[in-house]
mmCIF file of C-alpha atoms in Angstrom:
data_model
loop_
_atom_site.group_PDB
_atom_site.id
_atom_site.type_symbol
_atom_site.label_atom_id
_atom_site.label_comp_id
_atom_site.label_asym_id
_atom_site.label_seq_id
_atom_site.Cartn_x
_atom_site.Cartn_y
_atom_site.Cartn_z
ATOM 1 C CA UNK J 170 30.480 12.774 -20.335
ATOM 2 C CA UNK J 171 26.078 12.545 -19.927
ATOM 3 C CA UNK J 172 23.923 9.877 -21.218
ATOM 4 C CA UNK J 173 22.130 11.335 -23.985
ATOM 5 C CA UNK J 174 18.228 10.646 -22.581
ATOM 6 C CA UNK J 175 17.664 13.316 -20.898
ATOM 7 C CA UNK J 176 15.993 11.887 -16.989
ATOM 8 C CA UNK J 177 19.097 10.077 -17.102
ATOM 9 C CA UNK J 178 21.603 14.092 -17.556
ATOM 10 C CA UNK J 179 19.190 14.741 -14.766
ATOM 11 C CA UNK J 180 19.572 12.232 -12.764
ATOM 12 C CA UNK J 181 23.165 12.528 -13.064
ATOM 13 C CA UNK J 182 23.291 15.434 -12.427
ATOM 14 C CA UNK J 183 21.230 15.378 -9.242
ATOM 15 C CA UNK J 184 23.215 12.630 -8.413
ATOM 16 C CA UNK J 185 27.076 14.788 -9.078
ATOM 17 C CA UNK J 186 25.191 17.722 -6.873
ATOM 18 C CA UNK J 187 26.530 19.759 -9.512
ATOM 19 C CA UNK J 188 23.947 22.761 -10.344
ATOM 20 C CA UNK J 189 24.729 26.003 -11.972
ATOM 21 C CA UNK J 190 23.606 29.249 -9.211
ATOM 22 C CA UNK J 191 22.837 33.062 -10.834
ATOM 23 C CA UNK J 192 23.227 35.663 -8.853
ATOM 24 C CA UNK J 193 19.569 36.007 -8.656
ATOM 25 C CA UNK J 194 19.782 31.820 -7.420
ATOM 26 C CA UNK J 195 18.007 30.787 -10.100
ATOM 27 C CA UNK J 196 19.120 26.057 -9.957
ATOM 28 C CA UNK J 197 19.562 25.375 -13.739
ATOM 29 C CA UNK J 198 19.302 21.146 -13.331
ATOM 30 C CA UNK J 199 21.296 20.399 -17.652
ATOM 31 C CA UNK J 200 24.863 20.796 -18.940
ATOM 32 C CA UNK J 201 25.900 24.375 -18.615
ATOM 33 C CA UNK J 202 26.086 24.328 -22.672
ATOM 34 C CA UNK J 203 21.968 24.029 -22.181
ATOM 35 C CA UNK J 204 21.534 27.082 -18.907
ATOM 36 C CA UNK J 205 23.355 29.556 -20.795
ATOM 37 C CA UNK J 206 22.208 31.862 -18.034
ATOM 38 C CA UNK J 207 24.361 35.438 -18.127
ATOM 39 C CA UNK J 208 26.989 34.926 -15.040
ATOM 40 C CA UNK J 209 26.341 31.777 -14.258
ATOM 41 C CA UNK J 210 28.714 30.351 -11.868
ATOM 42 C CA UNK J 211 28.586 26.064 -10.629
ATOM 43 C CA UNK J 212 28.593 25.646 -7.189
ATOM 44 C CA UNK J 213 28.840 21.751 -5.195
ATOM 45 C CA UNK J 214 25.734 21.315 -2.785
ATOM 46 C CA UNK J 215 26.241 18.762 -0.421
ATOM 47 C CA UNK J 216 23.653 17.018 1.125
ATOM 48 C CA UNK J 217 23.859 15.118 4.114
ATOM 49 C CA UNK J 218 21.288 13.405 6.758
ATOM 50 C CA UNK J 219 21.124 12.395 9.412
ATOM 51 C CA UNK J 220 18.263 9.582 9.334
ATOM 52 C CA UNK J 221 19.014 6.425 9.868
ATOM 53 C CA UNK J 222 16.277 4.077 7.538
ATOM 54 C CA UNK J 223 17.171 1.026 8.462
ATOM 55 C CA UNK J 224 16.362 1.832 12.271
ATOM 56 C CA UNK J 225 12.992 3.977 11.207
ATOM 57 C CA UNK J 226 12.461 0.845 9.212
ATOM 58 C CA UNK J 227 12.694 -1.822 11.986
ATOM 59 C CA UNK J 228 11.494 0.856 14.553
ATOM 60 C CA UNK J 229 7.819 0.454 12.132
ATOM 61 C CA UNK J 230 8.246 -3.662 11.325
ATOM 62 C CA UNK J 231 8.462 -4.108 15.530
ATOM 63 C CA UNK J 232 4.808 -1.316 15.838
ATOM 64 C CA UNK J 233 3.201 -3.127 12.827
ATOM 65 C CA UNK J 234 4.620 -6.863 15.112
ATOM 66 C CA UNK J 235 3.153 -5.853 18.659
ATOM 67 C CA UNK J 236 -1.034 -5.457 16.237
ATOM 68 C CA UNK J 237 -2.627 -7.416 17.428
ATOM 69 C CA UNK J 238 -5.984 -7.355 15.602
ATOM 70 C CA UNK J 239 -4.311 -6.812 12.270
ATOM 71 C CA UNK J 240 -7.617 -6.248 9.908
ATOM 72 C CA UNK J 241 -9.180 -3.701 11.541
ATOM 73 C CA UNK J 242 -5.950 -1.154 11.756
ATOM 74 C CA UNK J 243 -5.588 -1.898 8.235
ATOM 75 C CA UNK J 244 -9.342 -0.347 7.756
ATOM 76 C CA UNK J 245 -7.907 2.167 10.313
ATOM 77 C CA UNK J 246 -5.967 3.545 8.759
ATOM 78 C CA UNK J 247 -7.922 3.090 4.462
ATOM 79 C CA UNK J 248 -10.745 5.006 6.956
ATOM 80 C CA UNK J 249 -8.083 7.727 7.562
ATOM 81 C CA UNK J 250 -6.825 7.728 4.437
ATOM 82 C CA UNK J 251 -10.579 7.796 2.510
ATOM 83 C CA UNK J 252 -11.977 10.413 5.385
ATOM 84 C CA UNK J 253 -8.356 12.615 4.477
ATOM 85 C CA UNK J 254 -8.913 12.733 1.031
ATOM 86 C CA UNK J 255 -12.670 13.727 1.165
ATOM 87 C CA UNK J 256 -11.643 16.098 3.920
ATOM 88 C CA UNK J 257 -9.611 17.967 1.638
ATOM 89 C CA UNK J 258 -12.092 17.369 -1.321
ATOM 90 C CA UNK J 259 -14.586 19.255 0.819
ATOM 91 C CA UNK J 260 -12.357 22.330 1.787
ATOM 92 C CA UNK J 261 -10.464 22.030 -1.970
ATOM 93 C CA UNK J 262 -14.342 23.136 -3.536
ATOM 94 C CA UNK J 263 -14.889 25.934 -0.292
ATOM 95 C CA UNK J 264 -11.920 27.602 -1.551
ATOM 96 C CA UNK J 265 -12.685 27.551 -4.875
ATOM 97 C CA UNK J 266 -16.433 29.656 -3.474
ATOM 98 C CA UNK J 267 -15.378 33.382 -4.183
ATOM 99 C CA UNK J 268 -15.971 34.928 -0.127
ATOM 100 C CA UNK J 269 -14.250 31.929 1.341
ATOM 101 C CA UNK J 270 -10.746 32.771 1.181
ATOM 102 C CA UNK J 271 -10.797 35.858 2.608
ATOM 103 C CA UNK J 272 -13.312 34.819 5.439
ATOM 104 C CA UNK J 273 -10.154 31.640 6.823
ATOM 105 C CA UNK J 274 -7.926 34.409 6.709
ATOM 106 C CA UNK J 275 -9.728 36.208 8.725
ATOM 107 C CA UNK J 276 -10.690 33.648 10.754
ATOM 108 C CA UNK J 277 -6.916 32.364 10.861
ATOM 109 C CA UNK J 278 -5.506 35.448 11.836
ATOM 110 C CA UNK J 279 -8.114 36.111 14.369
ATOM 111 C CA UNK J 280 -7.711 32.817 16.012
ATOM 112 C CA UNK J 281 -3.959 33.195 15.700
ATOM 113 C CA UNK J 282 -3.639 36.417 17.733
ATOM 114 C CA UNK J 283 -6.468 35.367 20.387
ATOM 115 C CA UNK J 284 -4.018 32.592 20.484
ATOM 116 C CA UNK J 285 -1.289 34.769 21.533
ATOM 117 C CA UNK J 286 -3.122 37.220 23.388
ATOM 118 C CA UNK J 287 -3.705 33.873 25.160
ATOM 119 C CA UNK J 288 -1.276 31.881 25.388
ATOM 120 C CA UNK J 289 1.729 33.651 24.541
ATOM 121 C CA UNK J 290 1.907 37.461 25.920
ATOM 122 C CA UNK J 291 2.128 36.379 29.822
ATOM 123 C CA UNK J 292 4.782 34.636 31.500
ATOM 124 C CA UNK J 293 1.939 32.630 33.535
ATOM 125 C CA UNK J 294 -0.015 31.466 30.568
ATOM 126 C CA UNK J 295 3.163 30.911 28.448
ATOM 127 C CA UNK J 296 3.883 28.122 31.766
ATOM 128 C CA UNK J 297 0.141 27.335 31.679
ATOM 129 C CA UNK J 298 0.055 25.895 27.800
ATOM 130 C CA UNK J 299 3.748 24.628 28.562
ATOM 131 C CA UNK J 300 1.815 22.302 31.100
ATOM 132 C CA UNK J 301 -0.794 21.329 28.871
ATOM 133 C CA UNK J 302 1.771 20.630 26.042
ATOM 134 C CA UNK J 303 3.429 17.967 29.087
ATOM 135 C CA UNK J 304 0.508 16.993 29.591
ATOM 136 C CA UNK J 305 -0.475 16.322 26.251
ATOM 137 C CA UNK J 306 2.473 14.430 25.451
ATOM 138 C CA UNK J 307 1.941 11.974 28.849
ATOM 139 C CA UNK J 308 -0.741 10.650 27.599
ATOM 140 C CA UNK J 309 0.065 10.655 23.492
ATOM 141 C CA UNK J 310 4.027 9.347 24.791
ATOM 142 C CA UNK J 311 2.810 7.493 27.899
ATOM 143 C CA UNK J 312 4.725 7.803 30.863
ATOM 144 C CA UNK J 313 7.249 7.507 30.162
#
């Protein structure tokens, strides 16, 4: 029997992973009596993740312990977050102007076409791109 609160019902439904699935792939997270979907049938969905959170936490902790100037790192991280918020606001404001979304789409389409022609179309240019990516990976991650 489910609890009376809708949030408790939802959390219990999520923990049971018991969803109502229709032929049109509509998911219903509520009990079947509330869904009333014609032709609905129940289906079990099992989600498994290979992410080891303990390993991630230990890696982040090790990296943080290696940082020598912690206040400076915090200031840089905070500055990055503030810059991201500002850039997001500016792009959102520009995107609300009537002409700019279409211009952005054209620029993106043009750049995608150029990138495909320059780096993906020919075998020699694909090898050049792979070499550039490997060089960038070695610069960022250091040589092992």
